[in-house]
Tab-separated table of C-alpha atoms in Angstrom:
chain	number	residue	atom	x	y	z
A	276	MET	CA	6.608	27.308	-9.011
A	277	ASN	CA	4.750	25.091	-7.013
A	278	ALA	CA	1.950	22.940	-9.198
A	279	SER	CA	-0.244	21.494	-6.279
A	280	LEU	CA	-3.679	22.983	-5.524
A	281	PRO	CA	-4.547	25.521	-2.957
A	282	GLU	CA	-4.488	25.044	0.529
A	283	VAL	CA	-7.425	24.417	2.049
A	284	PRO	CA	-7.670	25.243	6.067
A	285	GLU	CA	-8.125	21.637	8.072
A	286	SER	CA	-11.461	20.832	9.636
A	287	ALA	CA	-11.451	20.023	12.906
A	288	HIS	CA	-11.334	16.488	13.743
A	289	SER	CA	-9.520	14.084	16.918
A	290	LEU	CA	-7.513	10.639	16.470
A	291	ARG	CA	-10.623	9.308	17.318
A	292	ASP	CA	-12.615	10.564	14.264
A	293	LEU	CA	-9.206	9.334	12.441
A	294	ALA	CA	-9.113	6.122	13.689
A	295	LEU	CA	-12.972	5.292	12.917
A	296	TYR	CA	-12.394	6.524	9.603
A	297	PHE	CA	-9.459	4.165	9.159
A	298	LEU	CA	-11.586	1.649	10.561
A	299	ARG	CA	-14.427	2.140	8.103
A	300	LEU	CA	-11.681	2.073	5.044
A	301	GLY	CA	-10.087	-0.895	6.215
A	302	THR	CA	-13.266	-2.356	6.660
A	303	VAL	CA	-14.640	-1.769	3.013
A	304	GLY	CA	-11.634	-0.300	0.798
A	305	PHE	CA	-11.168	-2.474	-1.888
A	306	GLY	CA	-8.958	-2.358	-4.774
A	307	GLY	CA	-5.235	-2.084	-3.453
A	308	PRO	CA	-3.062	0.033	-2.460
A	309	ILE	CA	-3.788	2.491	-5.615
A	310	ALA	CA	-7.816	2.327	-4.402
A	311	LEU	CA	-6.741	3.222	-1.230
A	312	VAL	CA	-4.409	5.756	-1.263
A	313	GLY	CA	-6.614	7.570	-3.984
A	314	ARG	CA	-9.077	7.470	-1.999
A	315	MET	CA	-7.695	8.674	1.375
A	316	GLU	CA	-6.754	11.783	-0.868
A	317	ARG	CA	-10.329	12.168	-1.723
A	318	ASP	CA	-11.613	11.730	1.711
A	319	LEU	CA	-9.333	13.488	3.818
A	320	VAL	CA	-7.872	16.079	1.390
A	321	GLY	CA	-10.864	16.836	-0.541
A	322	GLU	CA	-14.004	15.962	1.316
A	323	ARG	CA	-13.398	16.221	5.024
A	324	ARG	CA	-10.346	18.680	4.847
A	325	TRP	CA	-8.592	17.022	7.884
A	326	LEU	CA	-5.728	16.885	5.800
A	327	GLN	CA	-3.669	19.549	3.405
A	328	GLN	CA	-2.809	18.343	0.325
A	329	GLU	CA	0.991	19.177	0.851
A	330	GLN	CA	0.907	17.021	3.788
A	331	TYR	CA	-0.668	14.160	1.926
A	332	LYS	CA	1.921	14.593	-0.387
A	333	ARG	CA	4.492	14.592	1.863
A	334	GLY	CA	3.011	11.071	3.438
A	335	LEU	CA	2.900	9.941	-0.275
A	336	ALA	CA	6.741	10.314	-0.599
A	337	LEU	CA	7.575	8.888	2.597
A	338	ALA	CA	5.575	5.706	1.899
A	339	GLN	CA	7.048	5.380	-1.531
A	340	LEU	CA	10.459	5.875	-0.710
A	341	ALA	CA	10.392	3.302	2.186
A	342	PRO	CA	10.188	-0.425	2.287
A	343	GLY	CA	6.631	-2.151	3.029
A	344	PRO	CA	3.292	-1.664	2.282
A	345	LEU	CA	2.436	1.869	0.489
A	346	ALA	CA	-1.320	2.312	1.896
A	347	ALA	CA	-0.341	1.249	5.593
A	348	GLN	CA	2.638	3.265	5.466
A	349	LEU	CA	0.108	6.269	4.611
A	350	ALA	CA	-2.020	6.006	6.738
A	351	MET	CA	0.557	5.238	9.735
A	352	TYR	CA	2.137	8.849	8.942
A	353	ILE	CA	-1.377	10.631	8.734
A	354	GLY	CA	-1.846	8.991	12.071
A	355	TYR	CA	1.443	10.699	13.099
A	356	LEU	CA	0.568	13.721	12.169
A	357	ASN	CA	-2.548	13.832	14.388
A	358	GLY	CA	-0.510	11.994	17.586
A	359	LYS	CA	2.899	11.433	16.806
A	360	ALA	CA	4.090	7.925	17.451
A	361	TRP	CA	1.215	6.682	19.559
A	362	GLY	CA	-1.237	8.170	16.649
A	363	ALA	CA	0.524	6.105	14.336
A	364	ALA	CA	0.181	3.077	16.081
A	365	ILE	CA	-3.756	3.425	16.781
A	366	VAL	CA	-4.446	4.490	13.180
A	367	GLY	CA	-2.290	1.453	11.833
A	368	ILE	CA	-3.907	-1.013	13.989
A	369	ALA	CA	-7.397	0.708	12.914
A	370	PHE	CA	-6.493	0.121	9.441
A	371	ILE	CA	-5.270	-3.141	9.685
A	372	LEU	CA	-7.202	-4.757	11.786
A	373	PRO	CA	-10.612	-5.479	10.052
A	374	SER	CA	-8.978	-7.257	7.026
A	375	PHE	CA	-6.565	-9.312	9.572
A	376	LEU	CA	-9.678	-10.589	11.128
A	377	MET	CA	-10.861	-11.536	8.250
A	378	VAL	CA	-8.723	-13.467	6.833
A	379	ILE	CA	-8.587	-15.177	9.877
A	380	ALA	CA	-12.027	-16.497	9.651
A	381	LEU	CA	-11.036	-17.259	6.090
A	382	GLY	CA	-8.540	-19.699	7.039
A	383	MET	CA	-10.018	-21.223	9.614
A	384	LEU	CA	-12.635	-21.947	6.937
A	385	TYR	CA	-9.957	-22.885	4.910
A	386	VAL	CA	-8.445	-25.307	6.988
A	387	ALA	CA	-11.585	-27.076	8.265
A	388	TYR	CA	-13.265	-27.622	4.721
A	389	GLY	CA	-9.642	-28.376	2.792
A	390	GLY	CA	-10.030	-25.244	0.343
A	391	LEU	CA	-12.169	-22.512	-0.406
A	392	PRO	CA	-12.870	-23.675	-4.514
A	393	TRP	CA	-15.293	-20.796	-4.583
A	394	MET	CA	-12.658	-18.107	-3.883
A	395	GLN	CA	-10.928	-18.772	-7.486
A	396	ALA	CA	-14.554	-18.270	-9.174
A	397	ALA	CA	-15.437	-15.316	-7.451
A	398	PHE	CA	-11.933	-13.764	-8.294
A	399	TYR	CA	-12.559	-14.305	-11.790
A	400	GLY	CA	-14.304	-11.260	-11.662
A	401	ILE	CA	-13.437	-9.831	-8.813
A	402	GLY	CA	-9.951	-9.149	-10.380
A	403	ALA	CA	-11.357	-7.330	-13.276
A	404	GLY	CA	-13.932	-5.508	-11.151
A	405	VAL	CA	-10.583	-4.116	-9.053
A	406	ILE	CA	-9.385	-3.050	-12.497
A	407	GLY	CA	-11.995	-0.643	-13.042
A	408	ILE	CA	-11.547	0.495	-9.481
A	409	ILE	CA	-8.064	1.513	-9.722
A	410	VAL	CA	-8.131	2.987	-12.789
A	411	LYS	CA	-10.480	5.813	-11.861
A	412	SER	CA	-8.460	6.468	-8.405
A	413	ALA	CA	-5.035	6.468	-10.115
A	414	TYR	CA	-7.043	9.181	-12.806
A	415	THR	CA	-7.957	11.273	-9.714
A	416	LEU	CA	-4.797	11.022	-7.713
A	417	ALA	CA	-2.433	12.173	-10.932
A	418	ARG	CA	-4.783	15.161	-11.836
A	419	ARG	CA	-4.897	16.138	-8.066
A	420	SER	CA	-1.424	15.594	-7.285
A	421	LEU	CA	0.506	16.915	-10.593
A	422	GLY	CA	-1.391	19.679	-11.745
A	423	LYS	CA	-0.119	21.124	-14.753
A	424	ALA	CA	3.395	21.120	-14.184
A	425	PRO	CA	5.044	19.581	-17.437
A	426	LEU	CA	8.205	17.864	-15.637
A	427	LEU	CA	5.838	16.754	-13.169
A	428	TRP	CA	3.502	14.857	-15.932
A	429	GLY	CA	7.102	13.970	-17.716
A	430	ILE	CA	8.436	11.940	-14.417
A	431	PHE	CA	4.664	10.576	-14.057
A	432	ALA	CA	4.891	9.055	-17.851
A	433	LEU	CA	8.735	7.796	-17.761
A	434	MET	CA	8.018	5.851	-14.447
A	435	CYS	CA	4.239	4.334	-15.864
A	436	VAL	CA	6.003	3.204	-19.027
A	437	ALA	CA	9.445	1.766	-16.477
A	438	THR	CA	7.060	0.001	-14.522
A	439	ALA	CA	4.736	-1.398	-16.779
A	440	TRP	CA	7.687	-2.593	-18.891
A	441	THR	CA	9.480	-4.232	-16.088
A	442	GLU	CA	6.953	-4.858	-13.510
A	443	GLU	CA	8.184	-3.858	-10.749
A	444	GLU	CA	9.285	-0.612	-9.122
A	445	SER	CA	12.579	0.774	-8.507
A	446	MET	CA	13.534	2.465	-5.514
A	447	SER	CA	16.825	4.173	-7.851
A	448	LEU	CA	14.189	5.661	-10.123
A	449	PHE	CA	12.158	7.371	-6.904
A	450	LEU	CA	15.037	8.953	-5.582
A	451	LEU	CA	16.355	10.316	-9.063
A	452	SER	CA	12.918	11.666	-9.607
A	453	GLY	CA	12.747	13.543	-6.567
A	454	ILE	CA	16.936	14.842	-7.499
A	455	VAL	CA	16.326	15.565	-10.934
A	456	THR	CA	13.016	17.886	-9.794
A	457	MET	CA	14.956	19.333	-7.213
A	458	VAL	CA	18.171	20.333	-9.194
A	459	ILE	CA	15.789	21.960	-11.852
A	460	ARG	CA	13.438	23.835	-9.526
A	461	VAL	CA	16.102	24.531	-6.760
A	462	PRO	CA	19.684	25.170	-7.604
A	463	PRO	CA	22.290	22.985	-6.145
A	464	LYS	CA	23.385	23.107	-3.017
A	465	THR	CA	24.156	21.077	0.198
A	466	SER	CA	20.970	19.406	0.840
A	467	SER	CA	19.799	18.431	4.415
A	468	MET	CA	17.715	15.476	3.065
A	469	ALA	CA	20.433	13.061	4.071
A	470	SER	CA	18.988	13.134	7.482
A	471	LEU	CA	15.506	12.184	6.237
A	472	PHE	CA	17.142	8.579	5.962
A	473	ILE	CA	19.803	8.299	8.230
A	474	PHE	CA	17.549	5.682	10.257
A	475	THR	CA	17.174	3.158	6.923
A	476	PRO	CA	20.685	1.396	7.424
A	477	PRO	CA	21.085	0.329	11.307
A	478	LEU	CA	17.456	-1.120	11.239
A	479	ALA	CA	18.076	-2.914	7.773
A	480	LEU	CA	22.076	-3.924	8.474
A	481	TRP	CA	20.654	-5.645	11.712
A	482	LEU	CA	17.857	-7.667	10.233
A	483	LEU	CA	20.505	-8.622	7.750
A	484	GLN	CA	22.432	-9.893	10.473
A	485	VAL	CA	20.093	-11.913	12.135
A	486	PRO	CA	20.592	-15.364	10.940
A	487	ALA	CA	18.230	-18.038	9.669
A	488	ILE	CA	16.661	-20.217	12.154
A	489	ALA	CA	16.859	-23.628	10.964
A	490	GLN	CA	15.493	-26.305	13.572
A	491	SER	CA	14.653	-23.782	15.974
A	492	ASP	CA	10.822	-21.824	17.339
A	493	LEU	CA	8.395	-21.874	14.846
A	494	LEU	CA	6.653	-18.800	15.439
A	495	LEU	CA	10.619	-17.121	15.838
A	496	ASP	CA	10.966	-18.194	12.255
A	497	ILE	CA	7.760	-16.370	11.189
A	498	PHE	CA	8.312	-13.639	12.678
A	499	LEU	CA	11.651	-13.045	11.497
A	500	PHE	CA	11.004	-14.148	7.768
A	501	PHE	CA	7.853	-11.944	7.669
A	502	ALA	CA	10.352	-9.051	8.931
A	503	ARG	CA	12.658	-9.392	6.469
A	504	ALA	CA	9.619	-9.251	3.967
A	505	GLY	CA	8.395	-6.016	5.951
A	506	THR	CA	12.023	-4.390	5.695
A	507	PHE	CA	13.351	-5.169	2.223
A	508	VAL	CA	10.447	-5.476	-0.282
A	509	PHE	CA	9.700	-1.714	-1.718
A	510	GLY	CA	6.613	-1.702	-4.216
A	511	SER	CA	2.888	-1.827	-3.021
A	512	GLY	CA	0.774	-4.443	-2.734
A	513	LEU	CA	1.166	-7.832	-4.861
A	514	ALA	CA	5.434	-6.282	-4.872
A	515	ILE	CA	5.916	-8.352	-1.628
A	516	VAL	CA	4.398	-11.736	-3.270
A	517	PRO	CA	7.510	-13.238	-5.091
A	518	PHE	CA	9.557	-12.780	-2.177
A	519	LEU	CA	7.007	-14.741	0.059
A	520	HIS	CA	6.918	-17.588	-2.581
A	521	GLY	CA	10.598	-18.034	-2.135
A	522	GLY	CA	10.468	-18.046	1.453
A	523	VAL	CA	7.119	-19.658	2.294
A	524	VAL	CA	6.876	-22.368	-0.527
A	525	LEU	CA	10.368	-22.687	-1.761
A	526	GLN	CA	12.968	-22.149	1.206
A	527	TYR	CA	10.471	-22.872	4.238
A	528	HIS	CA	8.173	-25.391	2.518
A	529	TRP	CA	5.325	-24.073	4.749
A	530	LEU	CA	2.744	-24.422	2.282
A	531	ASN	CA	2.374	-25.750	-1.348
A	532	GLU	CA	1.903	-24.038	-4.421
A	533	LYS	CA	-1.875	-24.428	-4.571
A	534	GLN	CA	-1.831	-23.256	-0.987
A	535	PHE	CA	0.187	-19.916	-1.782
A	536	LEU	CA	-2.291	-19.075	-4.576
A	537	ASP	CA	-5.428	-19.559	-2.677
A	538	ALA	CA	-3.281	-17.061	0.166
A	539	VAL	CA	-3.079	-14.388	-2.734
A	540	ALA	CA	-6.617	-15.037	-3.807
A	541	VAL	CA	-7.455	-14.346	-0.198
A	542	ALA	CA	-6.087	-10.804	0.161
A	543	MET	CA	-7.500	-9.751	-3.237
A	544	ILE	CA	-11.302	-10.546	-2.051
A	545	THR	CA	-10.664	-8.736	1.407
A	546	PRO	CA	-10.484	-5.172	1.921
A	547	GLY	CA	-7.958	-3.183	3.567
A	548	PRO	CA	-4.101	-3.752	2.838
A	549	VAL	CA	-3.068	-6.628	0.068
A	550	VAL	CA	0.104	-7.720	2.067
A	551	ILE	CA	-2.632	-8.760	4.475
A	552	THR	CA	-2.258	-12.215	3.289
A	553	VAL	CA	0.769	-12.847	5.675
A	554	GLY	CA	-2.274	-13.341	8.012
A	555	PHE	CA	-3.576	-16.195	6.285
A	556	ILE	CA	-0.315	-17.332	5.587
A	557	GLY	CA	0.603	-17.512	9.091
A	558	TYR	CA	-2.630	-19.097	10.018
A	559	LEU	CA	-2.069	-22.085	8.006
A	560	VAL	CA	1.492	-22.648	9.363
A	561	ASP	CA	0.726	-22.136	12.974
A	562	ALA	CA	-2.905	-21.470	13.626
A	563	LEU	CA	-3.641	-17.784	15.271
A	564	PRO	CA	0.034	-17.833	16.851
A	565	GLY	CA	1.047	-17.865	13.554
A	566	ALA	CA	-0.872	-15.533	12.215
A	567	LEU	CA	-0.009	-12.920	14.759
A	568	ALA	CA	3.477	-13.286	14.370
A	569	ALA	CA	3.430	-12.925	10.771
A	570	ALA	CA	1.483	-9.838	10.767
A	571	LEU	CA	3.603	-8.345	13.507
A	572	GLY	CA	6.826	-9.391	11.556
A	573	VAL	CA	5.720	-7.233	8.464
A	574	PHE	CA	4.102	-4.603	10.043
A	575	LEU	CA	6.468	-3.689	12.686
A	576	PRO	CA	9.420	-2.783	10.349
A	577	VAL	CA	7.075	-0.315	8.398
A	578	TYR	CA	5.664	1.363	11.874
A	579	LEU	CA	9.412	2.191	12.433
A	580	PHE	CA	10.238	3.584	9.058
A	581	VAL	CA	7.219	5.779	9.492
A	582	VAL	CA	7.700	7.325	12.786
A	583	ILE	CA	11.686	7.418	13.022
A	584	PRO	CA	11.685	9.641	10.098
A	585	ALA	CA	8.486	12.001	10.354
A	586	PRO	CA	9.882	14.042	12.350
A	587	TYR	CA	12.559	14.980	9.784
A	588	VAL	CA	9.650	15.406	7.205
A	589	GLU	CA	7.570	17.956	9.319
A	590	ARG	CA	10.514	19.910	10.862
A	591	TYR	CA	11.755	20.897	6.904
A	592	ALA	CA	8.423	20.785	5.608
A	593	HIS	CA	8.871	24.359	3.951
A	594	ASN	CA	12.408	23.836	2.715
A	595	ALA	CA	12.340	24.389	-0.724
A	596	ARG	CA	14.446	21.872	-1.702
A	597	LEU	CA	12.729	19.560	0.383
A	598	VAL	CA	9.583	20.385	-1.481
A	599	ALA	CA	10.825	20.173	-4.839
A	600	PHE	CA	12.107	16.898	-4.133
A	601	ILE	CA	8.946	15.340	-2.337
A	602	GLU	CA	7.260	16.697	-5.971
A	603	GLY	CA	9.427	14.589	-7.529
A	604	VAL	CA	8.866	11.589	-6.159
A	605	THR	CA	5.604	11.941	-5.723
A	606	ALA	CA	5.183	12.071	-9.692
A	607	ALA	CA	7.075	9.128	-9.917
A	608	ALA	CA	5.216	7.229	-7.231
A	609	THR	CA	2.100	8.275	-9.131
A	610	GLY	CA	3.578	7.244	-12.429
A	611	ALA	CA	4.540	3.784	-10.751
A	612	LEU	CA	0.998	3.222	-9.427
A	613	ALA	CA	-0.593	3.674	-13.071
A	614	GLY	CA	2.061	1.139	-14.193
A	615	ALA	CA	0.829	-1.014	-11.684
A	616	VAL	CA	-2.805	-0.791	-12.789
A	617	VAL	CA	-1.155	-2.192	-16.262
A	618	VAL	CA	0.566	-4.960	-14.876
A	619	LEU	CA	-2.661	-6.031	-12.686
A	620	GLY	CA	-5.091	-5.403	-15.332
A	621	MET	CA	-2.665	-8.351	-17.722
A	622	ARG	CA	-3.150	-10.411	-15.068
A	623	ALA	CA	-6.783	-9.865	-14.273
A	624	ILE	CA	-8.284	-9.630	-17.727
A	625	VAL	CA	-7.632	-12.823	-19.506
A	626	ASP	CA	-10.691	-12.897	-21.617
A	627	ILE	CA	-13.774	-11.016	-22.957
A	628	PRO	CA	-16.046	-11.079	-19.934
A	629	THR	CA	-13.294	-9.844	-18.004
A	630	ALA	CA	-12.679	-7.315	-20.131
A	631	ALA	CA	-16.232	-6.188	-20.299
A	632	ILE	CA	-16.361	-6.865	-16.099
A	633	ALA	CA	-13.433	-4.048	-15.741
A	634	VAL	CA	-14.791	-1.771	-18.432
A	635	ALA	CA	-18.699	-1.751	-17.001
A	636	THR	CA	-16.954	-1.272	-13.547
A	637	LEU	CA	-14.830	1.827	-14.778
A	638	LEU	CA	-17.542	3.723	-16.334
A	639	VAL	CA	-20.084	2.835	-13.302
A	640	MET	CA	-17.276	4.400	-10.966
A	641	PHE	CA	-16.721	7.674	-13.381
A	642	ARG	CA	-20.668	7.875	-13.919
A	643	PHE	CA	-22.214	7.081	-10.372
A	644	LYS	CA	-21.376	6.935	-6.798
A	645	ILE	CA	-21.520	3.365	-5.925
A	646	PRO	CA	-20.135	2.427	-2.828
A	647	GLU	CA	-17.018	0.287	-4.113
A	648	PRO	CA	-18.025	-2.705	-1.850
A	649	ALA	CA	-21.313	-2.634	-4.001
A	650	VAL	CA	-19.323	-2.946	-7.303
A	651	ILE	CA	-16.980	-5.303	-5.862
A	652	GLY	CA	-19.786	-7.726	-4.507
A	653	ALA	CA	-21.662	-7.040	-7.746
A	654	ALA	CA	-18.282	-8.217	-10.138
A	655	GLY	CA	-17.782	-11.391	-7.733
A	656	ALA	CA	-20.634	-12.500	-8.230
A	657	ILE	CA	-20.867	-12.356	-12.066
A	658	GLY	CA	-17.679	-13.913	-11.816
A	659	PHE	CA	-18.809	-16.608	-9.698
A	660	LEU	CA	-21.731	-17.445	-12.109
A	661	ILE	CA	-19.538	-17.254	-15.421
A	662	ARG	CA	-16.801	-19.874	-13.643
A	663	SER	CA	-19.322	-22.147	-11.971
């Protein structure tokens, strides 16, 4: 039994329309991956009907199973559906470019003025406001993706608790959720799903065999380090931060602790994918060439992890086992996103004022249709006034 909402015919649209949508989303889309994937579902499936619910769920499942930033992967997959590899590239660039330009501008100011102390004050309120936004997005995503299926809600609850408790997302649990759902809904037989993941080992093993370059070209060092980050770090948004800290601060000594924390804050106060902090880090290391090398290093593996398996996902879209597997992975992904809200909330809500900002933001998001940038701006201004 399929618990998803009834399908609706897709409305006519062009790749240009889709690119413009993601250009706007990359410019004003705050809240990190949870809010961004929820907004894609709301806009493209619910309102514009450019995408069917099952296509969205397949894209979300693939994005969750592959390493790299969740929102960027889902955007590229949607682009692939509309223009194959070229469409994925256009949509990916449109989605990433606005926030990349913003972090470059902030990097220039940071270097020119020796730091951005106002950023931490603004982030005091922005972080709390973001929690309210992503709680609303996670609620909407769960309600639409899981329907009334007890099995899927059970997987959702278990993954939510596991993610909140361990503060990390487990690839094995996503796979297990898909397999359990497949076994329960479709009697086990030889599955053709393995073909979906044959692309992963060759690329991963190749990057593992590339040696760390100690005394060589700085740009190549930057590219290879961030390519490893894009290839081997699973989870969404801030999941990449510990990996970056180990390399940028501890291994290569490109940044000190304060600079690294400021880089994370930059990622959180700018729209688009949180992982765009790599552009700010790259700029501090080697100006604009360093920013370009870091961004290309992170997002190139992400692009390959989308366009290589996407044809197999679409080819077997109506296979009963694959459908069941994807429903299980989607339930696990939604639960993990809900658990991430708890983890981020513990870091952003640190006192009574931040708790009040988060609750007020949540109430506003449920009751009124106020643009998210306006809500974020108000939260940042309140935080700045309180801390100043």
